[in-house]
Coordinates of C-alpha atoms in Angstrom, one line a residue:
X1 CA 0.0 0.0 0.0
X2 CA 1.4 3.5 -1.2
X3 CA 1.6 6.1 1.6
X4 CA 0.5 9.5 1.1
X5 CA 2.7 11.7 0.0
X6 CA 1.6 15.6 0.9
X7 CA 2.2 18.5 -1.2
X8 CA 4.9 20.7 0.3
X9 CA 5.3 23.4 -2.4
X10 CA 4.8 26.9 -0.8
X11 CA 1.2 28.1 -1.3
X12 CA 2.6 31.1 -3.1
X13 CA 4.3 29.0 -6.0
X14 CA 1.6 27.3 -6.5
X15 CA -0.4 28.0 -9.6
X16 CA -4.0 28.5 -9.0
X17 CA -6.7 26.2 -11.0
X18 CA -8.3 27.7 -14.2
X19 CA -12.1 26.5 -14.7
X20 CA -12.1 23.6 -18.1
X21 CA -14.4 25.1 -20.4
X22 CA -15.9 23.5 -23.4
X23 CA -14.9 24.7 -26.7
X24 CA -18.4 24.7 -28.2
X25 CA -18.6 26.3 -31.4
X26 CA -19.7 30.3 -31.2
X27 CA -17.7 31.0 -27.9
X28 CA -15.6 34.1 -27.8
X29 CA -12.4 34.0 -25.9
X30 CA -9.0 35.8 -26.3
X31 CA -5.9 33.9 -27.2
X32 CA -3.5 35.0 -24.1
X33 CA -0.2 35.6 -25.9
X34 CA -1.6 37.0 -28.9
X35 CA -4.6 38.7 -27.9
X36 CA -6.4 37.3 -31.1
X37 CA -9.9 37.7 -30.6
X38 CA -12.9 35.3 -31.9
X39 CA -15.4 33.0 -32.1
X40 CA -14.6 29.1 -31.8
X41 CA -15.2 27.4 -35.2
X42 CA -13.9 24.0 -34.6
X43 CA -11.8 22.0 -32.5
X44 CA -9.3 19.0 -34.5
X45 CA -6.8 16.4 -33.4
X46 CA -3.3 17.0 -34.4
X47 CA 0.2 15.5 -33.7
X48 CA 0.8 18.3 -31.6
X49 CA -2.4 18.0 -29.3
X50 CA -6.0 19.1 -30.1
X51 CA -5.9 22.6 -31.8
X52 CA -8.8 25.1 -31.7
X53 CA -9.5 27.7 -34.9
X54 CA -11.1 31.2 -33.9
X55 CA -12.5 33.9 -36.2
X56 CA -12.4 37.4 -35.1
X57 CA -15.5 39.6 -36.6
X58 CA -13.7 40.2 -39.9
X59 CA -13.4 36.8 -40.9
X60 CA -9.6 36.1 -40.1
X61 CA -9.1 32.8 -39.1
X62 CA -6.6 31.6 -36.7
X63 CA -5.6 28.3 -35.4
X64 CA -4.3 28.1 -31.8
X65 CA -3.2 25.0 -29.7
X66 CA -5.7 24.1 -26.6
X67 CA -2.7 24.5 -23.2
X68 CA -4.0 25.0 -20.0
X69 CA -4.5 28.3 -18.9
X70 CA -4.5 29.3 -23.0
X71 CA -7.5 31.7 -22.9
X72 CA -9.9 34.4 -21.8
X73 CA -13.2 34.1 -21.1
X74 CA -14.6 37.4 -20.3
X75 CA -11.6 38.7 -18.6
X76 CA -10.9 35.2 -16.9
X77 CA -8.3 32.8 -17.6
X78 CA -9.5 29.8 -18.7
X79 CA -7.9 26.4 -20.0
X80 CA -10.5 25.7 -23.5
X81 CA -11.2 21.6 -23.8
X82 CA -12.9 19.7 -26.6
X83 CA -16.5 19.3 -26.1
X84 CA -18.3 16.2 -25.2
X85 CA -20.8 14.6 -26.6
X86 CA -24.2 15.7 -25.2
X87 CA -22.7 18.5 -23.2
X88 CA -23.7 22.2 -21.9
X89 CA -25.8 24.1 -24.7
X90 CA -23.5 27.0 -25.9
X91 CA -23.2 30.3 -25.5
X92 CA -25.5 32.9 -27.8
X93 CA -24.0 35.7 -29.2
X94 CA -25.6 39.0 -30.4
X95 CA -25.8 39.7 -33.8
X96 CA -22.6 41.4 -33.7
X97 CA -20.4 39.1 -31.9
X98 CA -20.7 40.3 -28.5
X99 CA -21.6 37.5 -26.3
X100 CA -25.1 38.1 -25.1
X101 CA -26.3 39.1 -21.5
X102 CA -29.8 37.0 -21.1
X103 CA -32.3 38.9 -19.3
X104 CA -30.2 42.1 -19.6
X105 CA -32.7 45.2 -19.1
X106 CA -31.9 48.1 -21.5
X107 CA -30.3 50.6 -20.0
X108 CA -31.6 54.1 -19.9
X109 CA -30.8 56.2 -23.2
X110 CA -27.6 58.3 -22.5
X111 CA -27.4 62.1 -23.4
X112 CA -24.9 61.1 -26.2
X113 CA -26.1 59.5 -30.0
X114 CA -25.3 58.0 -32.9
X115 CA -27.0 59.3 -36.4
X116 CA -26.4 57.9 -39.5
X117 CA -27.5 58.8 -43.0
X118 CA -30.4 57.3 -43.8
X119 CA -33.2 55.1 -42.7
X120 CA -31.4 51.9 -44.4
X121 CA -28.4 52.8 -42.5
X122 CA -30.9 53.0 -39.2
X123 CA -32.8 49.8 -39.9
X124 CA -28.6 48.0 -40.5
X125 CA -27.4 49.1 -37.9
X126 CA -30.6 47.9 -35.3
X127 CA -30.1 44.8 -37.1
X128 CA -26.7 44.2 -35.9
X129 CA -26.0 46.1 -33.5
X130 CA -29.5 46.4 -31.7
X131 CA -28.9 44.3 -28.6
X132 CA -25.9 45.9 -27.9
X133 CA -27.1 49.3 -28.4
X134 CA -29.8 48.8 -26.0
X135 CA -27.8 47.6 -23.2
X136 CA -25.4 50.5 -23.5
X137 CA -28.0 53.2 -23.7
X138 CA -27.3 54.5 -27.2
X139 CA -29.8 55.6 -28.8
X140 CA -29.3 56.1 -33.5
X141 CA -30.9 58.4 -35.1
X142 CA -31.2 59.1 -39.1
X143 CA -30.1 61.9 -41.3
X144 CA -32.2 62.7 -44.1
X145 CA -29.0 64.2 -45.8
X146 CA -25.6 65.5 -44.6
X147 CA -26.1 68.6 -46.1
X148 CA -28.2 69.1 -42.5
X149 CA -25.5 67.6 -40.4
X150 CA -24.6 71.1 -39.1
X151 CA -27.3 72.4 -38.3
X152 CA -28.0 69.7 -36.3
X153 CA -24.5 69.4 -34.3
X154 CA -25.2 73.1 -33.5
X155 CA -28.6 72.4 -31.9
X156 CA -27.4 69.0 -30.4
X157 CA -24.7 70.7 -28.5
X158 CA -22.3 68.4 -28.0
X159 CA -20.1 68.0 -24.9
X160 CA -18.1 65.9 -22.2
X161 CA -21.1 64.0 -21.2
X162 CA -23.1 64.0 -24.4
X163 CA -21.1 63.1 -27.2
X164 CA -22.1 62.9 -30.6
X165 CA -21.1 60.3 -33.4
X166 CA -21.9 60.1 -37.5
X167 CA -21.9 57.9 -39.9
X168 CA -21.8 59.0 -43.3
X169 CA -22.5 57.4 -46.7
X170 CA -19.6 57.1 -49.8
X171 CA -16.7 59.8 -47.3
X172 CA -14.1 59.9 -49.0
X173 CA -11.6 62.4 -49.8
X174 CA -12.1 65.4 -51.4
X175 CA -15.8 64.7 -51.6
X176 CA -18.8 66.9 -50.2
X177 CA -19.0 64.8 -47.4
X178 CA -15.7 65.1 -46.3
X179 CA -15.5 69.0 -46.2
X180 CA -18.9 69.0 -44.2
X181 CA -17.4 66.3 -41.7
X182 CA -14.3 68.4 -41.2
X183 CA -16.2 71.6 -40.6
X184 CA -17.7 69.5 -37.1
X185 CA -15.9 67.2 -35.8
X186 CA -14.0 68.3 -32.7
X187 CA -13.7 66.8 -29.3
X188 CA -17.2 65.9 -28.2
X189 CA -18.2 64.5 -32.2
X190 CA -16.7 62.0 -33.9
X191 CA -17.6 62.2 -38.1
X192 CA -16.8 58.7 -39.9
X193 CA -17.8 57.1 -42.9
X194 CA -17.5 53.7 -44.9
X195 CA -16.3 54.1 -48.5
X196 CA -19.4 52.9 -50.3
X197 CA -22.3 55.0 -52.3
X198 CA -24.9 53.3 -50.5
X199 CA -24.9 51.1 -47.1
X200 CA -26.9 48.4 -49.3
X201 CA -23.3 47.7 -50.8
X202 CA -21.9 47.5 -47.4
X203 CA -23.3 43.7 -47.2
X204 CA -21.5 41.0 -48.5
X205 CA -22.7 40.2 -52.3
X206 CA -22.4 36.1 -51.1
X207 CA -25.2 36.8 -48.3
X208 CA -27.4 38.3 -50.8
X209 CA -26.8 34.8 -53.1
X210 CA -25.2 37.7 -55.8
X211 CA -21.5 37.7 -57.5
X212 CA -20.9 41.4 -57.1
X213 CA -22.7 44.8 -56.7
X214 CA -23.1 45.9 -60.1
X215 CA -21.7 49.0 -61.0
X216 CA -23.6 51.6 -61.8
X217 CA -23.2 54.8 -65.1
X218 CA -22.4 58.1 -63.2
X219 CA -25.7 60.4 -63.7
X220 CA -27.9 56.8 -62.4
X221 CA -30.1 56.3 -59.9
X222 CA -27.5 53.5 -58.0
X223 CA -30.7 51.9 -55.9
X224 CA -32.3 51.6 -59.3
X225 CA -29.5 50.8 -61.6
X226 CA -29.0 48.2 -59.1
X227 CA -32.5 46.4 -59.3
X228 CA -32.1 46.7 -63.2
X229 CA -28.8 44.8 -63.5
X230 CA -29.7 42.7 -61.4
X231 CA -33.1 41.8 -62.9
X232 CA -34.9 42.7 -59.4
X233 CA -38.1 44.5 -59.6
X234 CA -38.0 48.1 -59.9
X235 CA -38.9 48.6 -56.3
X236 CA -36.4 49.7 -54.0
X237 CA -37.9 49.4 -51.1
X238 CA -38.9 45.8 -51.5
X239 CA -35.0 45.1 -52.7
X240 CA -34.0 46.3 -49.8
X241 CA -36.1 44.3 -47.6
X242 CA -34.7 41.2 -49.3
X243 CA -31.4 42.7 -48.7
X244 CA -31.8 43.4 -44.7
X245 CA -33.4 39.8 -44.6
X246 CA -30.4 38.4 -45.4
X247 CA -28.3 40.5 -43.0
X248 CA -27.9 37.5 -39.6
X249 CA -25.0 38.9 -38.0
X250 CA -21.4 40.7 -38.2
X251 CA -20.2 38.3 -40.7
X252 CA -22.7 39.4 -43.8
X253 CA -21.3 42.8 -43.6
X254 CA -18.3 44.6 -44.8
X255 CA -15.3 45.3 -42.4
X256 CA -15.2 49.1 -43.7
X257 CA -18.4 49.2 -42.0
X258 CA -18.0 46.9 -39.3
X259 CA -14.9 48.9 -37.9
X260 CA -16.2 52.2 -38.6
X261 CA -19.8 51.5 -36.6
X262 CA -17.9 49.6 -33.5
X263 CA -15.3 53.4 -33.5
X264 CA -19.0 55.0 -33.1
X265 CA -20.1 53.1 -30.2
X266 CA -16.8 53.4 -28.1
X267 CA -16.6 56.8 -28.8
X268 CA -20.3 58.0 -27.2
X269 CA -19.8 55.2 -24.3
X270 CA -16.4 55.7 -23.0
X271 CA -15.3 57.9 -20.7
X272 CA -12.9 60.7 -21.3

C-alpha cells in the first residue's frame, strides 16, 4: 500500500486552478499571448495536441493550440477543452459578436447619440447592432441628408457627457462629405464614414446569393440601376427588404463598416 505523500510546495508557488471550459462552437475568448480575438469554429486532433481555430469579426481565421491556462473568457483565464458529446448548450452571441447578457434590461438612453445617413443605415445598424445598443443606452438616429448635419451638431450641442457620433455614406476624400465632416468634428463629435455609395453595398454580395454589386453609369439612380442589372423588380424598397433579410449577424457585412460603426459606439460610451 502506497503512503501519502503531501504537497509541500509553498502556497505562493503554486499555480492556482483555471475552470475547463468547453470549446463549443460560437464561444468568444482571447488567445493570451496574442490577444487574437474570436469565435470558436472547430476543434481538430493533431500530432501536436487538439488545436482550436477562432474567427475574429472580420473573418480572419486563426488556429491556436488548446494548453492549459490558453485563454480568456470574459476577462478570466481559462484552460479551453474539446467538447463532449451531449454537453452544456452554448453560448449565444448577439448579432454582432458580442456575447449576449440573457435577461439584460436596456439601459436608460444616455445624453450622447449616434445618427447615421439614412433610414437603411438605421434599420442596419438595429439589425446588428440592436442588442448591444440597447444595453449600453445608445440611442441612433437618421439623417435625411448631410447637407443638414450642421445644423443639427449646432442644436445638439455636444459635450463631455453628451457626445455625438456620425456615420456618413460614400466619405471619401475630397468629396462633399468630407468637407462637411471636417467643418464638425471636434472633441465631443466623432464624423466617420464607410467608402461605399450606398450602405446596401456595405453587405456582403455572397449573403445576398449575388456575384458582385453591379456597378452603376455616373448620372444613375445606383438603388435603381441596381435592381435593373440585377433583374430585381424596380422597387427599391422591396430590394431592400430582401437585402436586410439576409443581413444575420457581423459576418454578412463589410469590415469598412464593421470597424467604422464599433469606432461609433466606443466613442459616445467611453469615458474621457
Amino acid at each position: 500500500m502506497r503512503s501519502y505523500q503531501p504537497d509541500l510546495t509553498p502556497p505562493w508557488k503554486r499555480s492556482a486552478p483555471v475552470p475547463e471550459v468547453p470549446a463549443e462552437p460560437d464561444l468568444v475568448v482571447e488567445e493570451v499571448s496574442t490577444g487574437f480575438c474570436g469565435a470558436v469554429i472547430r476543434c481538430e486532433k493533431t500530432a501536436q495536441g487538439p488545436t482550436v481555430t477562432l474567427e475574429d469579426r472580420f473573418g480572419k481565421h486563426r488556429v491556436f493550440p488548446m494548453e492549459p491556462r490558453g485563454f480568456l473568457l470574459e476577462g478570466r483565464v481559462v484552460t479551453l477543452v474539446r467538447p463532449g458529446p451531449g454537453g452544456p448548450a452554448r453560448p449565444t452571441r448577439t448579432a454582432s459578436g458580442s456575447v449576449a447578457v440573457p435577461g439584460a434590461r436596456a439601459r436608460v438612453a444616455r445624453a450622447g447619440r449616434i445618427y447615421v445617413e439614412g433610414r437603411h443605415d438605421a434599420e442596419l445598424v438595429e439589425r446588428v447592432w440592436g442588442d448591444d445598443l440597447r444595453i449600453e443606452g445608445v440611442v441612433v438616429e437618421y439623417l435625411e441628408g448631410v447637407d443638414d448635419l450642421p445644423a443639427i451638431v449646432a442644436e445638439f450641442a455636444p459635450g463631455p457627457d453628451a457626445r455625438l457620433g456620425v456615420l456618413v455614406d460614400h466619405l471619401v476624400p475630397g468629396s462633399k462629405e468630407s468637407r462637411i465632416a471636417e467643418r464638425v468634428t471636434g472633441d465631443h463629435v466623432l464624423v466617420v464614414g464607410h467608402p461605399y455609395i450606398d450602405v446596401w453595398e456595405a453587405v456582403k454580395p455572397s449573403s445576398v446569393g449575388i456575384d458582385a454589386w453591379p456597378v452603376v453609369p455616373r448620372g444613375q439612380d445606383w438603388k435603381t440601376g441596381v435592381c435593373r442589372a440585377l433583374g430585381w423588380p424596380p422597387n427599391t424598397g422591396a430590394a431592400w427588404q430582401h437585402i436586410l433579410s439576409k443581413v444575420r449577424s457581423y459576418k454578412d457585412l463589410e469590415p469598412q463598416l464593421l470597424g467604422r460603426v464599433e469606432e461609433l459606439i466606443d466613442f459616445v460610451t467611453l469615458p474621457d
